[in-house]
Coordinates of C-alpha atoms and ligand atoms in Angstrom, one line a residue:
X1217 CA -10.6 -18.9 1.3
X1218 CA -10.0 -19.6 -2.1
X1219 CA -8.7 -16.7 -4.8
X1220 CA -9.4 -16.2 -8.5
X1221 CA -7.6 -14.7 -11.0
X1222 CA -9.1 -11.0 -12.5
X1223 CA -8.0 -12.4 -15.6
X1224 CA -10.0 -15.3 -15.5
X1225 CA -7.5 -17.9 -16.7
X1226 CA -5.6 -19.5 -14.4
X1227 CA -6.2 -22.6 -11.8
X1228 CA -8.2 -21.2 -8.3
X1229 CA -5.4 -20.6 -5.6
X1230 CA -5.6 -21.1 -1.8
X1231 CA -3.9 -18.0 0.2
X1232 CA -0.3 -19.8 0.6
X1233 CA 0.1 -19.7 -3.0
X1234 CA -1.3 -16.2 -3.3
X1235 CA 1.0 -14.7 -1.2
X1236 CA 3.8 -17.1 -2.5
X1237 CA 3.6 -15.9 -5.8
X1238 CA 1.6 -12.7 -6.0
X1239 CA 0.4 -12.8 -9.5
X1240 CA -1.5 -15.3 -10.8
X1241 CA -0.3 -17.7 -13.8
X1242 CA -2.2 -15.9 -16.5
X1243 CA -1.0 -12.5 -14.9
X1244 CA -4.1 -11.7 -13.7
X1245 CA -4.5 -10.2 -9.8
X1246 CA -6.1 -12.7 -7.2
X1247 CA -9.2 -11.9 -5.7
X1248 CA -11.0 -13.6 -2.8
X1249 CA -13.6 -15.5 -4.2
X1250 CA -15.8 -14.3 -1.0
X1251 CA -16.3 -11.4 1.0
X1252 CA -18.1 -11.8 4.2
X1253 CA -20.3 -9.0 5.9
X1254 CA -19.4 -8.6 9.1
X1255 CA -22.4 -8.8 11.5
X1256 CA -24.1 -5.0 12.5
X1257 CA -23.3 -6.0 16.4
X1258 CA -19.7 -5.8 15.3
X1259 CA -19.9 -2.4 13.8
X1260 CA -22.1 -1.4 16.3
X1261 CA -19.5 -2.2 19.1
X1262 CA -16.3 -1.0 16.9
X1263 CA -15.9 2.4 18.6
X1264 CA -15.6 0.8 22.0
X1265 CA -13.0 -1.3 20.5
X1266 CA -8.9 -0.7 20.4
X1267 CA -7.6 -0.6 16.9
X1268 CA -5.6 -4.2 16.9
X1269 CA -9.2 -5.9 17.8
X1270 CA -10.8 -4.1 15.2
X1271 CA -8.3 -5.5 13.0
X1272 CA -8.4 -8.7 14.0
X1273 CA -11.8 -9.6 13.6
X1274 CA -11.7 -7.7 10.1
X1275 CA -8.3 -10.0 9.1
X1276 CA -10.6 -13.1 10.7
X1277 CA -13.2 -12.1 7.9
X1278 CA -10.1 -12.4 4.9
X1279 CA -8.1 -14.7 6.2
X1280 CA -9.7 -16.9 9.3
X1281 CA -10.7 -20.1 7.2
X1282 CA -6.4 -20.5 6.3
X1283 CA -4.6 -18.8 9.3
X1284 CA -5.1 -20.4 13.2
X1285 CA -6.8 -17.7 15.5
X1286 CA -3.9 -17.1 18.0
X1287 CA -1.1 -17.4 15.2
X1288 CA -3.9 -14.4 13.5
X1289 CA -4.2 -12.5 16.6
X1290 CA -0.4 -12.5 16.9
X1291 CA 0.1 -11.3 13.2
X1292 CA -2.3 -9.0 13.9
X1293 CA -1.1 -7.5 17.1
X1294 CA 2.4 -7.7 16.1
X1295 CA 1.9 -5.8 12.7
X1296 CA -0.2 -3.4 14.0
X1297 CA 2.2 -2.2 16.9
X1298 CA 2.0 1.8 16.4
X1299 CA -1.7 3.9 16.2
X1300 CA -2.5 5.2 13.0
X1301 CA -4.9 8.1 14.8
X1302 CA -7.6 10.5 12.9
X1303 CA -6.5 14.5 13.6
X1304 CA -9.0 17.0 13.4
X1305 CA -7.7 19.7 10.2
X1306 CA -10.7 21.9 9.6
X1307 CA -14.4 21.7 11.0
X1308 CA -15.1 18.9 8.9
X1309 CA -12.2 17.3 7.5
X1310 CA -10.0 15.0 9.5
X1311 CA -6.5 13.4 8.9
X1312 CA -6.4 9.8 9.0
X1313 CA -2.7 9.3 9.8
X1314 CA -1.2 6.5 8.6
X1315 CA 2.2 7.6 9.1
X1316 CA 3.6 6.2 12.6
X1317 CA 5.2 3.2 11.5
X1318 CA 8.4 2.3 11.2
X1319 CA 9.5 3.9 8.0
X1320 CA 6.9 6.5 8.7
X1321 CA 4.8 6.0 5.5
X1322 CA 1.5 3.6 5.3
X1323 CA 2.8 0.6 3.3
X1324 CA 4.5 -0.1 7.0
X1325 CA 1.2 -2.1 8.1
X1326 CA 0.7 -4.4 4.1
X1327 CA 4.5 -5.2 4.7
X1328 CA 4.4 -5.9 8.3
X1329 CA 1.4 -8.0 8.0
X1330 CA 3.0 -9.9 4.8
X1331 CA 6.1 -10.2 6.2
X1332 CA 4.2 -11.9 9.8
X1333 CA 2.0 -14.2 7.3
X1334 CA 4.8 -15.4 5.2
X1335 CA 6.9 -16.4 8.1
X1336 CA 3.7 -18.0 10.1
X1337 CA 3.3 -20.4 6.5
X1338 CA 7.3 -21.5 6.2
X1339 CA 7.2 -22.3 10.0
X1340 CA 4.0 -24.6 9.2
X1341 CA 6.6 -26.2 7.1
X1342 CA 4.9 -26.1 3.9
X1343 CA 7.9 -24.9 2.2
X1344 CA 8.0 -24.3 -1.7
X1345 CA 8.6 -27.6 -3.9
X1346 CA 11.2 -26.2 -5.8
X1347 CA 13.4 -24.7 -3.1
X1348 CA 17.3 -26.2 -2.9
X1349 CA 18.1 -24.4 0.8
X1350 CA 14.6 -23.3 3.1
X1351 CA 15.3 -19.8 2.6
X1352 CA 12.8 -18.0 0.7
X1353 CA 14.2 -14.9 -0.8
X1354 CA 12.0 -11.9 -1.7
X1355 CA 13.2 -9.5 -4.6
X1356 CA 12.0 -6.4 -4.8
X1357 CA 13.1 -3.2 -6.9
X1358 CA 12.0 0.6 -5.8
X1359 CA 12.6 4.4 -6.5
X1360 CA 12.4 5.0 -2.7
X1361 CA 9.4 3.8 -0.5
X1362 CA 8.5 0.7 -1.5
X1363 CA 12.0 -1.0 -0.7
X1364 CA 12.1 1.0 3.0
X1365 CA 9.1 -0.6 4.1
X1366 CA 9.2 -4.1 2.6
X1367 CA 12.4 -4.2 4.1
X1368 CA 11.9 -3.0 7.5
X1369 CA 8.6 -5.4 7.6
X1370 CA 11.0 -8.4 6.3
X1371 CA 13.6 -7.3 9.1
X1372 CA 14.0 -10.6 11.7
X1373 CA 11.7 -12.7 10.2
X1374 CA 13.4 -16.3 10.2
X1375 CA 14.1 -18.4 6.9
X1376 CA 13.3 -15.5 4.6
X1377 CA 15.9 -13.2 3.0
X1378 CA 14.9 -9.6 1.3
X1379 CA 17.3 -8.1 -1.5
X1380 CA 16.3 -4.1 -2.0
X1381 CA 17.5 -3.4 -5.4
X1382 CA 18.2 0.1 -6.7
X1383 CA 18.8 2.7 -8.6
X1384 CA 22.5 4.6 -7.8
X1385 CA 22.1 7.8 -6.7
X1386 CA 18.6 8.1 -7.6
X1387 CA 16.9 7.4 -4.2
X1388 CA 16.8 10.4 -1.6
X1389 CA 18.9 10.1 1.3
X1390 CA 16.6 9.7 3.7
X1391 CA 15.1 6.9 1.6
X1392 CA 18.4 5.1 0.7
X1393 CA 19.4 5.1 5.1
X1394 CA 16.2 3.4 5.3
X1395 CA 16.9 -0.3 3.7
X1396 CA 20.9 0.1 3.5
X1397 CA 21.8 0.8 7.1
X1398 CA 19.2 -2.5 8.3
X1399 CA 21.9 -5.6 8.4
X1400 CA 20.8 -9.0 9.0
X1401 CA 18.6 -10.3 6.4
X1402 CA 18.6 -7.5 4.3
X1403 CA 20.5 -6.6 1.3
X1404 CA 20.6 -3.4 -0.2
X1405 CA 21.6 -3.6 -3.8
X1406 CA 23.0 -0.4 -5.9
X1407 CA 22.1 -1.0 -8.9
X1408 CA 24.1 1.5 -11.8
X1409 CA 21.2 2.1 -13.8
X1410 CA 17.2 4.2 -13.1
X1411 CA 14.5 2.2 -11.8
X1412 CA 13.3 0.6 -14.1
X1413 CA 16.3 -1.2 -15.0
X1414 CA 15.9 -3.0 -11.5
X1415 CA 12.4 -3.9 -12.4
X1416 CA 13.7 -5.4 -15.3
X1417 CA 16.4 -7.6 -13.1
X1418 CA 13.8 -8.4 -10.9
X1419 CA 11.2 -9.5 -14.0
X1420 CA 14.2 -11.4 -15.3
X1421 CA 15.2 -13.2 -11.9
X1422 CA 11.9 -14.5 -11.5
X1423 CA 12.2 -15.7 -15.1
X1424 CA 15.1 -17.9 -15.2
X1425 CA 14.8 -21.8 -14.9
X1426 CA 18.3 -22.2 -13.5
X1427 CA 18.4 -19.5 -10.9
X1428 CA 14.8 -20.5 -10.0
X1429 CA 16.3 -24.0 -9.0
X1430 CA 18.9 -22.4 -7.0
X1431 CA 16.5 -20.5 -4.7
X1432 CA 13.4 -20.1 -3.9
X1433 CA 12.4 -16.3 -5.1
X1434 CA 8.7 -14.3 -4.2
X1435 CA 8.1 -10.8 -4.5
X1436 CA 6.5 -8.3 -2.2
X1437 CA 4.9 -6.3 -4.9
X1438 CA 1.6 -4.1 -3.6
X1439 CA -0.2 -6.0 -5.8
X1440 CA 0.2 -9.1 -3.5
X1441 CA -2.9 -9.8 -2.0
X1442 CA -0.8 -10.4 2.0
X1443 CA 0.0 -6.8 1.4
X1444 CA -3.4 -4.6 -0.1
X1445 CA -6.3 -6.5 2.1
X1446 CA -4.8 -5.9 5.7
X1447 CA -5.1 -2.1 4.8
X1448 CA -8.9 -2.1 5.1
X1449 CA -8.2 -2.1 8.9
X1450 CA -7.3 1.5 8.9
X1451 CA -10.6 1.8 7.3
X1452 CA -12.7 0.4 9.7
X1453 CA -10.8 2.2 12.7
X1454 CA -11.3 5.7 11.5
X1455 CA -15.4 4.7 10.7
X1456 CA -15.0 3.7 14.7
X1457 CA -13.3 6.8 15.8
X1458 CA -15.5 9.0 13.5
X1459 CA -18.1 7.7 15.3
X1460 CA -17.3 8.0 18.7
X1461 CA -17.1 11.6 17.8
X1462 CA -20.5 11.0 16.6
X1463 CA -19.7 12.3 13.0
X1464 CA -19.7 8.9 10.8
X1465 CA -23.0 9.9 9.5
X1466 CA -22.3 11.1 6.1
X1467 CA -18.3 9.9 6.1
X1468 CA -16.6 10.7 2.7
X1469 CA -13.3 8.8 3.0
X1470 CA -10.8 10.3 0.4
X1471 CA -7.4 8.0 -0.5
X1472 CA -4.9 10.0 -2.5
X1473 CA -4.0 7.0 -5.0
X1474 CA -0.7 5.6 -7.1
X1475 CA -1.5 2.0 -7.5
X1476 CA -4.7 1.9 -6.1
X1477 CA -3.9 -0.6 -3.6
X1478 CA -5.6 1.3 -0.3
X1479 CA -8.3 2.4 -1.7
X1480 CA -9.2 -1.2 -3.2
X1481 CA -8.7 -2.1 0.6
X1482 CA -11.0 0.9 1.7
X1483 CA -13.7 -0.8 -1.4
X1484 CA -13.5 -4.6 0.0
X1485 CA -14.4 -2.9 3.5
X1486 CA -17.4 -1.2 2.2
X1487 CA -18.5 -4.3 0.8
X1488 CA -18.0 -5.9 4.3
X1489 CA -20.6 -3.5 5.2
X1490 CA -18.4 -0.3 6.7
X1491 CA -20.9 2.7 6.6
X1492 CA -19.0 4.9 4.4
X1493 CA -21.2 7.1 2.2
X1494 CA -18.6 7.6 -0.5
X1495 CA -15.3 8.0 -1.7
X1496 CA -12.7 9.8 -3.6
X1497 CA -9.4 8.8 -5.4
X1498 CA -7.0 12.1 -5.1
X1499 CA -4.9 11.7 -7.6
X1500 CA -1.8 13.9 -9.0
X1501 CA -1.3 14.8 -12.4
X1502 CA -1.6 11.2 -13.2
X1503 CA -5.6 11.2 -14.4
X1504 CA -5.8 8.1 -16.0
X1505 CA -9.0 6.8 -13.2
X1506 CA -10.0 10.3 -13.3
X1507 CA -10.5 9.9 -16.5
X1508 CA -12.1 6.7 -16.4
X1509 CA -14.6 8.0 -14.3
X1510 CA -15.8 11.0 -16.3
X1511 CA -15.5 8.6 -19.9
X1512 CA -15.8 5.0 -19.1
X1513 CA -12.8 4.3 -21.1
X1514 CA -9.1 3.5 -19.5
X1515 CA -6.5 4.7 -20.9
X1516 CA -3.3 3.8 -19.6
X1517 CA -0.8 6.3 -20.5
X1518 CA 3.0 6.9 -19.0
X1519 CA 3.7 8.1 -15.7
X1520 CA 4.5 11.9 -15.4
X1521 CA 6.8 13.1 -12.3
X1522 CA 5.1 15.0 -9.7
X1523 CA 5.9 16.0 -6.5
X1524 CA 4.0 13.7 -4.6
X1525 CA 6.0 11.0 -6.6
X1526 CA 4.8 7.8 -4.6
X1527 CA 1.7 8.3 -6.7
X1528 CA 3.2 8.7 -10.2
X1529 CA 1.5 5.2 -12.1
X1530 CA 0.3 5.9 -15.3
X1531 CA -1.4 2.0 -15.3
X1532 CA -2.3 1.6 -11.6
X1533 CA -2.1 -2.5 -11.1
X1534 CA -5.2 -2.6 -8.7
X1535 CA -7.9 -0.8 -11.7
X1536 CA -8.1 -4.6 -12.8
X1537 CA -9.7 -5.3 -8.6
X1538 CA -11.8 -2.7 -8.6
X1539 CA -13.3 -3.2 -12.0
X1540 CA -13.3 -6.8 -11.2
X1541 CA -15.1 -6.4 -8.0
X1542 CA -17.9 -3.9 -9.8
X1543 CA -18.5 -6.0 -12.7
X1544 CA -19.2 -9.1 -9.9
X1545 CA -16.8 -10.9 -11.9
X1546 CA -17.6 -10.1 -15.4
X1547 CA -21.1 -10.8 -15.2
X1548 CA -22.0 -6.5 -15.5
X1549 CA -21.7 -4.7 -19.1
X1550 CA -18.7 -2.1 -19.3
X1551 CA -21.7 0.3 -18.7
X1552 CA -22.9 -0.9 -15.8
X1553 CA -19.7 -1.4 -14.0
X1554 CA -19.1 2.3 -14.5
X1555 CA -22.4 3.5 -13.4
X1556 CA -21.9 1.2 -10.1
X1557 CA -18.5 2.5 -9.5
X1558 CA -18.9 6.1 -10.2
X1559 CA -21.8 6.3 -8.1
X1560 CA -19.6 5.2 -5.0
X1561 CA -16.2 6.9 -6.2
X1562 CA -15.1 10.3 -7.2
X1563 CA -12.2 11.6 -8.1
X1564 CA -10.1 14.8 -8.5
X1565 CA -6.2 15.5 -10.4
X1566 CA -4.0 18.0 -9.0
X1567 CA -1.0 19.4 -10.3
X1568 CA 2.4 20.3 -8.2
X1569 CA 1.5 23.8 -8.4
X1570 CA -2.5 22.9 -6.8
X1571 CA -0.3 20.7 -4.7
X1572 CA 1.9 23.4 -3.2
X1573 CA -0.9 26.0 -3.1
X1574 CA -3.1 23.9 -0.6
X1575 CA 0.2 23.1 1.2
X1576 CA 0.6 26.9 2.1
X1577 CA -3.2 27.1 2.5
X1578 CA -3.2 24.6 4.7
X1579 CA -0.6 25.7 6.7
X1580 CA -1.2 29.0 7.3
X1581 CA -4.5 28.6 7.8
X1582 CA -4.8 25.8 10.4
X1583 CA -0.9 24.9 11.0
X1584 CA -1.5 21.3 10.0
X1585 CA 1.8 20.5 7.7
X1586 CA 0.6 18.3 4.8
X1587 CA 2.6 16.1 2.5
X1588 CA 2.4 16.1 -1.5
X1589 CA 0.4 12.9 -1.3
X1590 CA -2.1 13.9 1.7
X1591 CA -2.3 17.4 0.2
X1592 CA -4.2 15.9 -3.2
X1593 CA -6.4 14.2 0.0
X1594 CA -7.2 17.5 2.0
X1595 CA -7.7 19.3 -1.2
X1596 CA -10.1 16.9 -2.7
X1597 CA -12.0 17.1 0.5
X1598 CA -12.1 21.0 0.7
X1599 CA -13.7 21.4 -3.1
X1600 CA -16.1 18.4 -3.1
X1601 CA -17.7 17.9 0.5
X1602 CA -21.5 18.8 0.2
X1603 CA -23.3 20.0 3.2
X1604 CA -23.6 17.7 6.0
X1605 CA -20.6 15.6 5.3
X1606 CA -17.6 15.1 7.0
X1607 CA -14.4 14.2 5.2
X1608 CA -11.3 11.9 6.3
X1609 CA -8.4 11.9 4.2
X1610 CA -5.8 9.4 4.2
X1611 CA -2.4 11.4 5.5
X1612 CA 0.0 8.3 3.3
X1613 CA 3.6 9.5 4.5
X1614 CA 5.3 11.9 7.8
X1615 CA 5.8 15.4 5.7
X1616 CA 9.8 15.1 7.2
X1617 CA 10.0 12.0 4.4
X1618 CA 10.0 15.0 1.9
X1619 CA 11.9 17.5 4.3
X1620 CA 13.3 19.1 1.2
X1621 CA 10.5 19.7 -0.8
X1622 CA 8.2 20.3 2.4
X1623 CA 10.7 23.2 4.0
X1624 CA 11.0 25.1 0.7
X1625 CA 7.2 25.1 0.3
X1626 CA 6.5 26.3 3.8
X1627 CA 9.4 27.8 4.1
X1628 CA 9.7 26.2 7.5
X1629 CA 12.3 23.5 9.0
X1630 CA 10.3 20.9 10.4
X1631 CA 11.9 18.5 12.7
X1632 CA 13.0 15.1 11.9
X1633 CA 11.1 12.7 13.8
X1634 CA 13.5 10.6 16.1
X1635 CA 12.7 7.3 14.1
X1636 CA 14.1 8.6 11.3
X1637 CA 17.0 10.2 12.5
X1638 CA 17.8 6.5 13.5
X1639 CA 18.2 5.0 10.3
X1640 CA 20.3 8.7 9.1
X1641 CA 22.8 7.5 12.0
X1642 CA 23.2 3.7 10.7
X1643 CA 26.3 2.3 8.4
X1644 CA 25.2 2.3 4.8
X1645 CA 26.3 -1.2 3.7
X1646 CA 25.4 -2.2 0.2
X1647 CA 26.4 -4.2 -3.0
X1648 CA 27.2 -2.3 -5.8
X1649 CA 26.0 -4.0 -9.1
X1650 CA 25.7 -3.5 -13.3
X1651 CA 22.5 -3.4 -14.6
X1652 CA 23.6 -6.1 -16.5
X1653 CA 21.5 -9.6 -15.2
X1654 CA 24.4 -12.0 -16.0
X1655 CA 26.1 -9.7 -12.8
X1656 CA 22.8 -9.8 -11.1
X1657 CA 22.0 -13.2 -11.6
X1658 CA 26.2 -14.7 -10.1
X1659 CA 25.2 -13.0 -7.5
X1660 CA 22.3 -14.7 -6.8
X1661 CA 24.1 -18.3 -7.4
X1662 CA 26.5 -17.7 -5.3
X1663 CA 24.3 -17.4 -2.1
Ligands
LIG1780 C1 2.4 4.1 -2.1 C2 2.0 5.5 -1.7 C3 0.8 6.1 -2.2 C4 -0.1 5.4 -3.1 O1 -0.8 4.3 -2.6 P1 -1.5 3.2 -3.6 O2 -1.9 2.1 -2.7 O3 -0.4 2.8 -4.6 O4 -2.6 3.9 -4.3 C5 0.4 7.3 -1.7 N1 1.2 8.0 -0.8 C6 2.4 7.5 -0.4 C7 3.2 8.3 0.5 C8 2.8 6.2 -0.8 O5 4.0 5.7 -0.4

């Protein structure tokens, strides 16, 4: 498979150097260049199916043509080692839970899978040109989830090395024990600043000639294509459960969105020909795609904090896909595109106080314990389901990641799962770091 750039302006990439260097040239996001409809018979058979072959004929589809079947399977299999099951809230609206992996939030199975991919290229020994020592080292900066699951995916995997940078003080607790207690090839680093000064270490890492020389650097942004496609297999297991439950007639799936990375992945497996009726981006008080769909125009527009802060992106990355995949590359009017994607996609905005209301709701009323981000989900549902429909909602993180804020809604304790407790009981080992890059960057030359 070969990928394109949504910006239209840089050379056609084969998946190594996709996933190598996760934006293209001209800054532009890579798309496949095909996507493949997966034969009726397969759909068909899906319910009978366990999730990991699901997925694995669903990750043959994206990336057969560049990865060899077994190594696939094994990717496959090994990423998707946990269930991500669909619980039954109301009469017609199910979670899809997409909490049980390791850090207990759904960026587990994008990092997993990158993590497995990467490796299976470097031991095909097609290393990068530029490298000095066969390490390749990924950088990546976060407020909280992002770092504890790229670096729990990264954990193990030979000949590449994960620094975690940031912000002192600023992460929760349970967030911080999750990349700084890991060891081996992980390195936590504090960085005295706010988050975005470590995005700006990171842009200014993979900037610089000399220290480019010195080491071989990638990132594991979501916009990295190893990391958005291999969600579409939650998609296409919940259609498959749905349906053995003989309810996949009229399925509204509804993603509550940040970046819009899963829900592009939900998109490509429509287009690969998974029955789902239609869709809806929950989104917090961040409207700028709610906004595109009632105007046409985007307006990106800075973030505001909410509580379900995993989704506060006032310019989500993946808008340029999903345009990109509704225009067919360009070749639609700005009109068109619009009318093609809001006849597939809805979407709602909810503030924190909408937020904590259909917490409680929820709650008392069916003793299902929602989290910020699945809360926009379930609410969404509730207001916008038309007769006859059923609704699946993606739950995104465990409710115990946000214990705090979670307990003083409810006004409940709930229990820390045992996972989790885990990484609470680990040594915190870190390096503490300016927000200066000239610190950042002798670092980085002396490893
Ligand atoms: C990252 C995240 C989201 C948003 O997902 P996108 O792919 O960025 O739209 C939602 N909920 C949780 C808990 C997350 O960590």
């Amino acid at each position: 498979m070969k990928y394109y750039s949504t910006n239209g302006n840089a050379p056609i990439a084969d998946l190594q150097k996709a996933v190598v260097k996760g934006l293209a040239e001209d800054r532009g996001l890579y798309m496949p260049e095909e996507i493949y409809t997966l034969p009726k018979a397969f759909v068909n058979d899906m319910p009978g199916m366990k999730f990991q072959d699901i997925a694995y004929n669903v990750a043959q589809n994206f990336f057969g043509d560049d990865v060899d079947g077994d190594a696939l399977q094994d990717i496959v299999y090994d990423t998707l080692s946990f269930d991500c099951p669909v619980v039954k809230v109301t009469e017609n609206i199910y979670a899809l839970e997409l909490f049980h992996g390791p850090t207990l939030a759904f960026k587990d199975v994008g990092a997993r899978f990158m993590a497995r991919l990467l490796g299976y290229f470097l031991r095909m020994g097609s290393r990068g040109e530029t490298a000095t020592n066969g390490t390749v080292n990924v950088l990546v900066a976060t407020s909280g989830d992002t770092g504890s699951a790229v670096a729990n995916g990264f954990l193990g995997v030979e000949g590449i090395h994960v620094y975690v940078l940031y912000p002192k003080g600023k992460v929760s607790p349970i967030q911080e024990c999750q990349f700084t207690t890991l060891g081996k090839n992980i390195t936590a680093i504090e960085v005295d600043g706010v988050f975005d000064d470590c995005q700006a270490l990171v842009k200014s890492a993979f900037m610089d000639e000399e220290l480019n020389k010195h080491m071989k650097l990638t990132s594991a942004n979501s916009i990295n294509v190893a990391r958005f496609l291999p969600q579409a297999f939650y998609y296409f297991n919940a259609y498959a459960r749905m349906k053995a439950l003989g309810l996949a007639d009229e399925l509204v799936m509804c993603v509550p969105s940040g970046n819009f990375g899963n829900i592009c992945s939900a998109l490509f497996g429509h287009e690969m020909g998974l029955p789902i009726k239609r869709f809806i981006a929950a989104n917090n008080a961040n409207d700028v795609f709610y906004n595109y769909l009632q105007t046409g125009k985007y307006e990106p527009k800075a973030s505001v904090q909410t509580l379900a802060n995993a989704m506060d992106v006032g310019d989500p990355s993946n808008f340029a896909r999903i345009l990109n995949l509704y225009s067919k590359n360009n070749a639609l009017t700005p009109e068109a595109t619009h009318h093609r994607i809001t006849n597939l996609i809805s979407g709602a905005t909810y503030s924190d106080e909408q937020i904590k209301e259909t917490m409680r709701q929820c709650y008392s009323e069916t003793g299902y314990i929602l989290d910020p981000h699945g809360a926009c989900g379930f609410r969404a549902l509730q207001e916008n389901l038309k007769p006859g429909e059923v609704g699946v909602f993606c739950e995104t993180a465990h409710p115990a990641k946000f214990k705090e804020k979670v307990d003083d809604i409810l006004g409940i304790d709930i229990e820390i799962p045992a996972r989790l407790r885990a990484f609470m009981e680990g040594e915190k080992q870190s390096v503490e770091l300016s927000k200066d890059f000239a610190d950042f960057k002798a670092y980085l030359m002396n490893q």
